[in-house]
Short mmCIF file of C-alpha atoms and ligand atoms in Angstrom, two decimals:
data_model
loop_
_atom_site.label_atom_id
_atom_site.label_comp_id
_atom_site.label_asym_id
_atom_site.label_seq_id
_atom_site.Cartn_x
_atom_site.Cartn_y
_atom_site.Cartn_z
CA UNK V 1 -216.37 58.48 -22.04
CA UNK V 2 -217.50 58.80 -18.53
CA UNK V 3 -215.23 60.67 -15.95
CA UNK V 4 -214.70 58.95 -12.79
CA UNK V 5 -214.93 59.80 -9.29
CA UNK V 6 -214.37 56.79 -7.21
CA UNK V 7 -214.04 57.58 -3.33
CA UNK V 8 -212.31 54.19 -1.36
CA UNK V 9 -213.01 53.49 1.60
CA UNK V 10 -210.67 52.98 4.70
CA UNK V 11 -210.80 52.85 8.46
CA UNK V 12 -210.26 56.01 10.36
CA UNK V 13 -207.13 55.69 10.72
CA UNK V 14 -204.69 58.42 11.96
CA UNK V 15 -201.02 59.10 12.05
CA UNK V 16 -200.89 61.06 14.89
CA UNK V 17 -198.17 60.44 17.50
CA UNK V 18 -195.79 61.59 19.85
CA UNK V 19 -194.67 61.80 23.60
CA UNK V 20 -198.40 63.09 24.39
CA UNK V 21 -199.72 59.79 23.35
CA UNK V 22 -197.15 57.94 25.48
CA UNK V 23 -198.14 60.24 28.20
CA UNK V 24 -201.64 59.73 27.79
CA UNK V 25 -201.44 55.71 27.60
CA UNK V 26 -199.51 55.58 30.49
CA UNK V 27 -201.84 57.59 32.47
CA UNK V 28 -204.71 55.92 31.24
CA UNK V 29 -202.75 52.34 31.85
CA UNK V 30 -202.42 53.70 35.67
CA UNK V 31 -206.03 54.77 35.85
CA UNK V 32 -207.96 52.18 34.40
CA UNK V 33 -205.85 49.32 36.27
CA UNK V 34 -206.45 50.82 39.52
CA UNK V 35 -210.00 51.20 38.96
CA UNK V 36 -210.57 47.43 37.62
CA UNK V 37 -208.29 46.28 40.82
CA UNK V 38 -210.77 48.06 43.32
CA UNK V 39 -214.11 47.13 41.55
CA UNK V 40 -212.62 43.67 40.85
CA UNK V 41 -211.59 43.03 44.68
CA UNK V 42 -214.70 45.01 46.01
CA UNK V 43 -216.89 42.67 43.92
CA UNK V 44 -214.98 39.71 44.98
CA UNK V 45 -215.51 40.19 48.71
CA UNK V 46 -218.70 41.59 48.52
CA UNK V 47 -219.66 38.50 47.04
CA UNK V 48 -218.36 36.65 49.81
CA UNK V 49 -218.96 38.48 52.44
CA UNK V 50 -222.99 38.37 51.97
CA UNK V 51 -222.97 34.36 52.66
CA UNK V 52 -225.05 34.21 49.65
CA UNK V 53 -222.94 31.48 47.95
CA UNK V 54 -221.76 30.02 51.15
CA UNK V 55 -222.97 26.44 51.08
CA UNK V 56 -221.94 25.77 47.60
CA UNK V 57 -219.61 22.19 47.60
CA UNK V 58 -216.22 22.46 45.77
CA UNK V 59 -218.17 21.35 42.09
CA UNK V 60 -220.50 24.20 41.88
CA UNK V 61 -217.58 26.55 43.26
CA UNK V 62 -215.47 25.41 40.39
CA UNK V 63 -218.34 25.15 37.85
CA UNK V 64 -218.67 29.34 38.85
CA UNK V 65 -215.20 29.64 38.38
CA UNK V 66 -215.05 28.51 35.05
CA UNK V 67 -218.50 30.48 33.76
CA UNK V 68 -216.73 33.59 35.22
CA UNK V 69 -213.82 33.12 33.50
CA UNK V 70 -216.29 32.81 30.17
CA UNK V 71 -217.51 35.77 31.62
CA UNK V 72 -213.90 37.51 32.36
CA UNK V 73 -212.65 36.21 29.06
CA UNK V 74 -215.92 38.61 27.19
CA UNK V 75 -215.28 41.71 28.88
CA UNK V 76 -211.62 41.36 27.84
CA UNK V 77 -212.41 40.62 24.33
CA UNK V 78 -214.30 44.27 24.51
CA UNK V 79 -211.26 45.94 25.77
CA UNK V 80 -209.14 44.72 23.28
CA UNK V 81 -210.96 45.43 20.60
CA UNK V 82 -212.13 48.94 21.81
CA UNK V 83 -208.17 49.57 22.55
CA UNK V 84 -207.43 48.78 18.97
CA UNK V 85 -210.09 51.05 18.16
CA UNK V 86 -208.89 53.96 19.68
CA UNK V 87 -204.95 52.93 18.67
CA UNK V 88 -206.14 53.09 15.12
CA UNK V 89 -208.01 56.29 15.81
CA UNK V 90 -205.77 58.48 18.30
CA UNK V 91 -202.16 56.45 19.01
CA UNK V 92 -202.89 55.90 22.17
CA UNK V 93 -205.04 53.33 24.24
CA UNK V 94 -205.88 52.07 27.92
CA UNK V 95 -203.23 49.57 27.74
CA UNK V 96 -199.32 50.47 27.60
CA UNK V 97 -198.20 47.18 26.43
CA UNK V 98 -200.96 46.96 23.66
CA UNK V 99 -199.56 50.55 22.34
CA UNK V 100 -196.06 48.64 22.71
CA UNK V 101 -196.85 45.82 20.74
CA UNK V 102 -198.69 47.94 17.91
CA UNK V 103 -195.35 50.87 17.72
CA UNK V 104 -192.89 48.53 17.65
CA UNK V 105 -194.95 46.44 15.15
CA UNK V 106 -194.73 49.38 12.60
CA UNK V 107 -191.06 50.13 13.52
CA UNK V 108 -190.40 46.31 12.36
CA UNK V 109 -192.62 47.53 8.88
CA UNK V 110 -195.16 44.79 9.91
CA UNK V 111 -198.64 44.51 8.01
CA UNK V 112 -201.95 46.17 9.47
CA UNK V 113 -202.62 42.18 10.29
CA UNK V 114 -199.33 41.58 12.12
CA UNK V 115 -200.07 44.85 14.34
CA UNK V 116 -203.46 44.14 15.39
CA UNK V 117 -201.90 40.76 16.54
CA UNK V 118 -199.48 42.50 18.56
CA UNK V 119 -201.70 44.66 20.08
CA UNK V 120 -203.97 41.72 20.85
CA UNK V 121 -201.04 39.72 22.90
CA UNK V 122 -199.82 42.97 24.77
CA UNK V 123 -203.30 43.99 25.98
CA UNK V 124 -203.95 39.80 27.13
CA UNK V 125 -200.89 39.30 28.70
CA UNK V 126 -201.48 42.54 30.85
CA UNK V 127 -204.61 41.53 32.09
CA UNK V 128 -203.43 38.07 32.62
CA UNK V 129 -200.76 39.06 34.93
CA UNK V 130 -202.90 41.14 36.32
CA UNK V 131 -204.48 37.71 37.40
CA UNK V 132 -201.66 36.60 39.68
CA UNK V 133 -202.22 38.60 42.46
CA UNK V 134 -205.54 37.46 43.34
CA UNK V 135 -204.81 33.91 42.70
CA UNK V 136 -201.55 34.29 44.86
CA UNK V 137 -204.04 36.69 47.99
CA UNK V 138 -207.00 34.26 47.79
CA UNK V 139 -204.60 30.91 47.62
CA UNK V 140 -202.75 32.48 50.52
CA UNK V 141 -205.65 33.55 53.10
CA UNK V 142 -207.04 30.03 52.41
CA UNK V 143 -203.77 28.46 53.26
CA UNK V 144 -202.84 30.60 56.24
CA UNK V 145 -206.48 31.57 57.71
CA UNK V 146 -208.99 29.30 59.47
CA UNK V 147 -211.72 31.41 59.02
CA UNK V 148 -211.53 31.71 54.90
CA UNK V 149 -212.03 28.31 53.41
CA UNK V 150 -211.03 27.11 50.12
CA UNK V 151 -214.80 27.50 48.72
CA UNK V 152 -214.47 31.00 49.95
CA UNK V 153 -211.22 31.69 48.02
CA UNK V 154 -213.23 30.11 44.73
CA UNK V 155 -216.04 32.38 45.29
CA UNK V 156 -213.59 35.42 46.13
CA UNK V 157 -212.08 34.58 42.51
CA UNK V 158 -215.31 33.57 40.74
CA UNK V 159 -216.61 37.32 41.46
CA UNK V 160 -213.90 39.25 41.11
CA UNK V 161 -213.44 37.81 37.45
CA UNK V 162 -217.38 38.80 37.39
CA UNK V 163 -216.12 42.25 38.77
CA UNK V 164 -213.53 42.72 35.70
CA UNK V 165 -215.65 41.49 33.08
CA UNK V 166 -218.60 43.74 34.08
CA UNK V 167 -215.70 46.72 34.22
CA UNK V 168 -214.30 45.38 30.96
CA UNK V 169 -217.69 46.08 29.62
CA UNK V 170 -218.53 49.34 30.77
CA UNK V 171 -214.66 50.39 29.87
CA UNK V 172 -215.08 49.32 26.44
CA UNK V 173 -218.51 50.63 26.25
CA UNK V 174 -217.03 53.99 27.57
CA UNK V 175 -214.16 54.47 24.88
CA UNK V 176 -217.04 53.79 22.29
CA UNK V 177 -218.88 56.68 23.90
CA UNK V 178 -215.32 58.63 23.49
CA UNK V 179 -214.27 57.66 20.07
CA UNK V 180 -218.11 58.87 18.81
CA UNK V 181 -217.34 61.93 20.49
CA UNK V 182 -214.28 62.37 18.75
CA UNK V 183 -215.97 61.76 15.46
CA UNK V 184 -218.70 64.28 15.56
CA UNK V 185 -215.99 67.19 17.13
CA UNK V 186 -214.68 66.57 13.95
CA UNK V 187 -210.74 65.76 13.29
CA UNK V 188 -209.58 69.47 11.60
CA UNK V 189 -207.85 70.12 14.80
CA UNK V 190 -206.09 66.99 15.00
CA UNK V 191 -205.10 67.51 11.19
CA UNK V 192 -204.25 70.64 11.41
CA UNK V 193 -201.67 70.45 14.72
CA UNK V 194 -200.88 67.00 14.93
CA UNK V 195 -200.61 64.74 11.73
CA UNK V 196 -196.93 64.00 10.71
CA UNK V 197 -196.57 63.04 7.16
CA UNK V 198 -193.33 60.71 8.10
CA UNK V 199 -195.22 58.69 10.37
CA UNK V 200 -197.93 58.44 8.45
CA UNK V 201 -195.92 57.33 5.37
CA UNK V 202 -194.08 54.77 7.68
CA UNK V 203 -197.25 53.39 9.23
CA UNK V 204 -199.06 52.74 6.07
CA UNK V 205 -196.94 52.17 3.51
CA UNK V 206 -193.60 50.53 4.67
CA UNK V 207 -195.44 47.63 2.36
CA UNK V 208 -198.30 47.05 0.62
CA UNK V 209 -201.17 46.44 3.12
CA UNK V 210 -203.44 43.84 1.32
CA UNK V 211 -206.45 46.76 1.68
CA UNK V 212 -204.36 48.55 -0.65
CA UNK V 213 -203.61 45.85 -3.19
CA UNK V 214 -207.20 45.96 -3.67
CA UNK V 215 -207.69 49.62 -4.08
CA UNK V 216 -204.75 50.12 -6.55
CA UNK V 217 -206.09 47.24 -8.49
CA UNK V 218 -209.57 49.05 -8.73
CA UNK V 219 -208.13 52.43 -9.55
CA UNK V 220 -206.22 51.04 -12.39
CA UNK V 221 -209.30 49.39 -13.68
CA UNK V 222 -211.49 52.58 -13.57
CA UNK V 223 -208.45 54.67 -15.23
CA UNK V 224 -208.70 52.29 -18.14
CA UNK V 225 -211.96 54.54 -19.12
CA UNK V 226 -210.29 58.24 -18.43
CA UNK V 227 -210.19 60.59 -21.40
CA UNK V 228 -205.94 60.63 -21.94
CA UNK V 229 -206.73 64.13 -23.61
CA UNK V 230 -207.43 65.66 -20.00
CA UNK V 231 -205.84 66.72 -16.94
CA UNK V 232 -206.79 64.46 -13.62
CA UNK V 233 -207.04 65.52 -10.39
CA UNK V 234 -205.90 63.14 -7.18
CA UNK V 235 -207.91 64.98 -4.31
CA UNK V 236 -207.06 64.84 -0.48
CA UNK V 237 -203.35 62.90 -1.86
CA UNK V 238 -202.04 63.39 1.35
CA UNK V 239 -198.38 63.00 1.31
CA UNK V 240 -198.58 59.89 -0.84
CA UNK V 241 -197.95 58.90 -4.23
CA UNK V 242 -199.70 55.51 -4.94
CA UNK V 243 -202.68 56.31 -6.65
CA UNK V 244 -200.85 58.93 -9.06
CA UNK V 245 -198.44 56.55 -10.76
CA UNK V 246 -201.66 54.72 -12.28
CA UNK V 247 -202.95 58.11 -13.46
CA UNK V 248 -199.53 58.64 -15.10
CA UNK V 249 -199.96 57.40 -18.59
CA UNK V 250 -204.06 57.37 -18.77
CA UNK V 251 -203.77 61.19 -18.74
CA UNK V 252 -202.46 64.29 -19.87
CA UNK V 253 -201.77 66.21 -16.74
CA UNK V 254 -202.19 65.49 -12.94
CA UNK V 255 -202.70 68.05 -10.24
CA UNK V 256 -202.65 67.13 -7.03
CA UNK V 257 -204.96 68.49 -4.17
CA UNK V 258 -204.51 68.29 -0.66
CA UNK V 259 -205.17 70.21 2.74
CA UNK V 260 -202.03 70.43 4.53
CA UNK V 261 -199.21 72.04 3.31
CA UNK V 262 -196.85 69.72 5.42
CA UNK V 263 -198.33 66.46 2.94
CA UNK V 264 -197.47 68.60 -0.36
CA UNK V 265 -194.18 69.60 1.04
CA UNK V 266 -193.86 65.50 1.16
CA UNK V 267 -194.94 65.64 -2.37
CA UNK V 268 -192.33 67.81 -3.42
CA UNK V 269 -189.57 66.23 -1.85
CA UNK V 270 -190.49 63.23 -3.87
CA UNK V 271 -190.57 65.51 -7.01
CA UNK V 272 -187.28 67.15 -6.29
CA UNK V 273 -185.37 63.30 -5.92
CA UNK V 274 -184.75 64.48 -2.42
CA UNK V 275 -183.15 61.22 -0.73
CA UNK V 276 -184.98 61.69 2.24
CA UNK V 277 -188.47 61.41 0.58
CA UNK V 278 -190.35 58.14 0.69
CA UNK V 279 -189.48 55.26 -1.70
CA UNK V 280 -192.47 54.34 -3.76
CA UNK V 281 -190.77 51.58 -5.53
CA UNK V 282 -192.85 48.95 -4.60
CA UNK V 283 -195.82 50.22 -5.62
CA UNK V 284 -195.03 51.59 -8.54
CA UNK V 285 -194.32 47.55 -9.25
CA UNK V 286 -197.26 46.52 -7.79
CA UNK V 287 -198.94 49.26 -10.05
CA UNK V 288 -197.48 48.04 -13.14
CA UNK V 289 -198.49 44.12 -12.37
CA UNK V 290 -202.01 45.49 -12.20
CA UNK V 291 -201.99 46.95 -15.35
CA UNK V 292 -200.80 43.45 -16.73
CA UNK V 293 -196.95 43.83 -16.73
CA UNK V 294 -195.40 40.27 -15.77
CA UNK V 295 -192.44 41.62 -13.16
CA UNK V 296 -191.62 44.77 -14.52
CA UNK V 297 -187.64 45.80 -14.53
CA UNK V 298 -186.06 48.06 -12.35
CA UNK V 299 -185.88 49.87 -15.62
CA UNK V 300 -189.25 50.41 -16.19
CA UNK V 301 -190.66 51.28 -12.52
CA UNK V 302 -187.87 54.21 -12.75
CA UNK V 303 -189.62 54.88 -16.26
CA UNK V 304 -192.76 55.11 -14.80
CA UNK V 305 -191.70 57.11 -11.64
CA UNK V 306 -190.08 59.72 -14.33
CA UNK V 307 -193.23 60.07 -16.08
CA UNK V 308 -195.18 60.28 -12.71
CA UNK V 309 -193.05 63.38 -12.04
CA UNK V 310 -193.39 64.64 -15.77
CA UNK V 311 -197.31 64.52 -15.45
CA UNK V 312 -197.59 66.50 -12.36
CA UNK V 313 -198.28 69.93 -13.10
CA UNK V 314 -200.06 71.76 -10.64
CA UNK V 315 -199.86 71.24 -6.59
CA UNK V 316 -203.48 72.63 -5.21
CA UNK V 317 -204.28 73.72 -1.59
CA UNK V 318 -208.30 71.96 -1.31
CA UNK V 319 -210.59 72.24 1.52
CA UNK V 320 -213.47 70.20 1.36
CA UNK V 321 -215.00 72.44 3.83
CA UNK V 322 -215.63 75.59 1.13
CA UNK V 323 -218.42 75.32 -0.62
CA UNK V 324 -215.87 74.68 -4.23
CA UNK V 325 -213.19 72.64 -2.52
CA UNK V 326 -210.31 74.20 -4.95
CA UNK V 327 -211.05 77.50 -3.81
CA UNK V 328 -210.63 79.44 -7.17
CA UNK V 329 -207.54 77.32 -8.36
CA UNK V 330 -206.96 75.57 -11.20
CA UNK V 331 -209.88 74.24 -13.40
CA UNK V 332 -213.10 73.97 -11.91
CA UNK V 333 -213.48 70.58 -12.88
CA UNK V 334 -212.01 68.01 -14.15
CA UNK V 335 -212.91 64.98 -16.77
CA UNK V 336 -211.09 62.26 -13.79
CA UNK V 337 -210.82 62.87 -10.18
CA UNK V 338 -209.10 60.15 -7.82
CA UNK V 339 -209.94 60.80 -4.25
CA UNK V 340 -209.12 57.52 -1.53
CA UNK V 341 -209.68 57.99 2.22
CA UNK V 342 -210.56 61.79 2.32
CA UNK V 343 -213.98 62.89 3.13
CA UNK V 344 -214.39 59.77 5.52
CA UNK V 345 -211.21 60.97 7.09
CA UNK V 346 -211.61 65.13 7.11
CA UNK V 347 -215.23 64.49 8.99
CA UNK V 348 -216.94 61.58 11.40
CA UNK V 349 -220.27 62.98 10.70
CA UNK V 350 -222.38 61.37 8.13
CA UNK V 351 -224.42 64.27 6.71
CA UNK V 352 -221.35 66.44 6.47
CA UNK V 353 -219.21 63.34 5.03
CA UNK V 354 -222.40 62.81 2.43
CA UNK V 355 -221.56 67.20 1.82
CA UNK V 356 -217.98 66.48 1.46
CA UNK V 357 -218.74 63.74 -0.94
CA UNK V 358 -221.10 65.98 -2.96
CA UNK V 359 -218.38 68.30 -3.21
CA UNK V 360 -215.69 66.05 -4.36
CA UNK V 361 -218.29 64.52 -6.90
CA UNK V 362 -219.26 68.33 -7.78
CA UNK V 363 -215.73 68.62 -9.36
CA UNK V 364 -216.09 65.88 -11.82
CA UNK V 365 -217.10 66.99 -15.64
CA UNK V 366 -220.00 65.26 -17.14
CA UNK V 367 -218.69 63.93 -19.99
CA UNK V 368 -220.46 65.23 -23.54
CA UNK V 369 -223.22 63.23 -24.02
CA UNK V 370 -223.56 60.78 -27.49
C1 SAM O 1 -206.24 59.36 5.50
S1 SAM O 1 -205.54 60.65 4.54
C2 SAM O 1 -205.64 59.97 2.92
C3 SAM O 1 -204.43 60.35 2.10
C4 SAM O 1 -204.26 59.56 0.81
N1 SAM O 1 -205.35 59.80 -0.11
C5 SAM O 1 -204.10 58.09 1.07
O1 SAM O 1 -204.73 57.30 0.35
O2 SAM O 1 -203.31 57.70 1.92
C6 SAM O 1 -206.83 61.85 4.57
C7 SAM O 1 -206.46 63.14 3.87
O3 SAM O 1 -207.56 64.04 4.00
C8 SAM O 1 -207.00 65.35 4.11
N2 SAM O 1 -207.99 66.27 4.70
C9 SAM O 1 -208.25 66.47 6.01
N3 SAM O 1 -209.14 67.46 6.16
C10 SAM O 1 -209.45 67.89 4.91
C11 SAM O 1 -210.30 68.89 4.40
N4 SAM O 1 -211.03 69.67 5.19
N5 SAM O 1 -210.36 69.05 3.05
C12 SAM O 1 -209.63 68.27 2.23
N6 SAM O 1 -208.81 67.31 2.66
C13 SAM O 1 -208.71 67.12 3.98
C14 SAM O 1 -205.79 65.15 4.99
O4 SAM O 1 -204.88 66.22 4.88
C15 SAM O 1 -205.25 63.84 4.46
O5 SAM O 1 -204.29 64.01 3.47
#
């Protein structure tokens, strides 16, 4: 039979959070508003101010009022998306209500789906209010001044919306810049000071995110081939439990490998019944269902659970950054190894990630051939 080593793929995603990530999208909110105010205005008059649209009639003033909105509308779009970007990344963005929308999203249990969304609508409606002040300062000096006309106000508006959407772009284009930074510094530190197992567990699996559905469904296919004589191992587990219960009764020992100390402490809270530790119910369903069971009974997802905790033997410290990841413990390889969302997430480089990947594949036995 032929082990396995399948490696999933996932965002990088991060559950790192906290009043520093408040503090920092607050700041960053401040900043970044200020600056697109100032460009936005300068742009505006500056566009006026050189006559260069001044004989325009009121068609082609609205006609450039709409394409800049087109144009506004673009440079938003990039923001948004390069916010959710660095949400997913970091927990924090450029936009306070975005990070609103997307915390109190996961404190509701929402799906990845439902968060995005509410990012989405707290980012737009900040930079839509945002509008109001120069419609309500251009309408006004048109109204109350002779020397600004209505055509003037239009033009005012038309370039400041040009102003924000060129500042949209370069923002966006700038926290791409950052968030490829981030990725080749590497995230050890951030692991290593910053990730919270809780939130973590709360972020990505209050539910089943349909991403998941789809890598539980694969795993229990590619168990269907793993030798049930031999231990497994589940490397870079992280504080989670999801793809062990499939490993459960295709094997006949897990260990489970992971970095921080903080996600096996997780682990064995789970082990050791605590109350406290996360409920894996669901998924130990959803598991079952894959493996063909039509709703399975409360009866036989505690079954499965006990056998889970029955199979796990051995709780490994790994570090895919030693040359042998297990550093001396427990078998050097094994006939299975699960790993989901590791070496993508423990480097943003590619040639060390294809290393890492090397590694983890390194611990797999070839099975005996013929
Ligand atoms: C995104 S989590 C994936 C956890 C789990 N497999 C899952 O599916 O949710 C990435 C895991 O990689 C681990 N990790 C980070 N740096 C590592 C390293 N140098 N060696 C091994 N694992 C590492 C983290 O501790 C974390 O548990």
């Amino acid at each position: 039979m032929d082990a396995r080593n399948v490696e999933a793929e996932k965002p990088s995603v991060r559950a790192f959070s906290g009043a520093r990530r408040w503090g920092a999208t607050a700041a960053a909110s401040f900043i970044t508003a200020y600056a697109l105010d100032l460009f936005a205005t300068g742009l505006g008059l500056l566009v006026v101010a050189s006559g260069l649209l001044s004989g325009i009639g009121y068609v082609e003033a609205l006609l450039l009022l709409l394409a800049s909105y087109v144009f506004w509308g673009s440079g938003l779009w990039a923001v948004i998306k390069a916010n959710w970007a660095l949400l997913q990344r970091t927990g924090a963005c450029t936009n306070i209500l975005a990070k609103a929308g997307h915390d109190l999203a996961v404190r509701l249990g929402w799906s990845l789906g439902w968060r995005k969304v509410a990012a989405y609508v707290g980012n737009t409606a900040t930079e839509l209010a945002k509008e109001a002040p120069y419609y309500i300062g251009a309408g006004g000096v048109a109204l109350f001044s002779d020397s600004v006309s209505a055509i003037d106000a239009i033009v005012f508006l038309a370039g400041a919306n040009a102003g924000a959407a060129i500042y949209g772009f370069a923002l966006a284009r700038g926290l791409g810049f950052f968030l490829a930074r981030l990725a080749k510094r590497g995230v050890y530190a951030s692991f290593d000071t910053e990730w919270e197992p809780g939130a973590y567990l709360k972020e990505y699996y209050s539910e089943i995110e349909p991403e998941e559905r789809d890598t539980i469904a694969f795993f229990v296919d590619a168990m269907k081939d793993a030798d049930r004589t031999q231990p497994a191992l589940v490397f870079g587990v992280g504080p989670t439990l999801h793809h062990v219960f499939l490993a459960a009764e295709k094997v006949s020992e897990i260990h489970l490998g992971e970095y921080l100390p903080a996600n096996l402490h997780e682990i064995e809270r789970w082990l050791g019944r605590d109350p406290e530790a996360h409920d894996w119910r669901r998924f130990v369903e959803y598991t079952l269902e894959c493996e063909g069971l039509d709703r399975p009974a409360p009866e036989e997802i505690t079954f499965r659970e006990e056998m889970t905790r029955a199979r796990i033997t051995n709780l490994l410290h790994v570090d895919l950054r030693l040359e042998n990841p297990l550093g001396g413990e427990g078998p050097r390889q094994y006939a299975t190894v699960i790993s989901a969302y590791c070496a993508d997430s423990a480097t943003g480089d590619k040639s060390e990630w294809a290393t890492y990947m090397q590694r983890i594949a390194g611990l797999v036995r070839r099975a005996a051939c013929c």
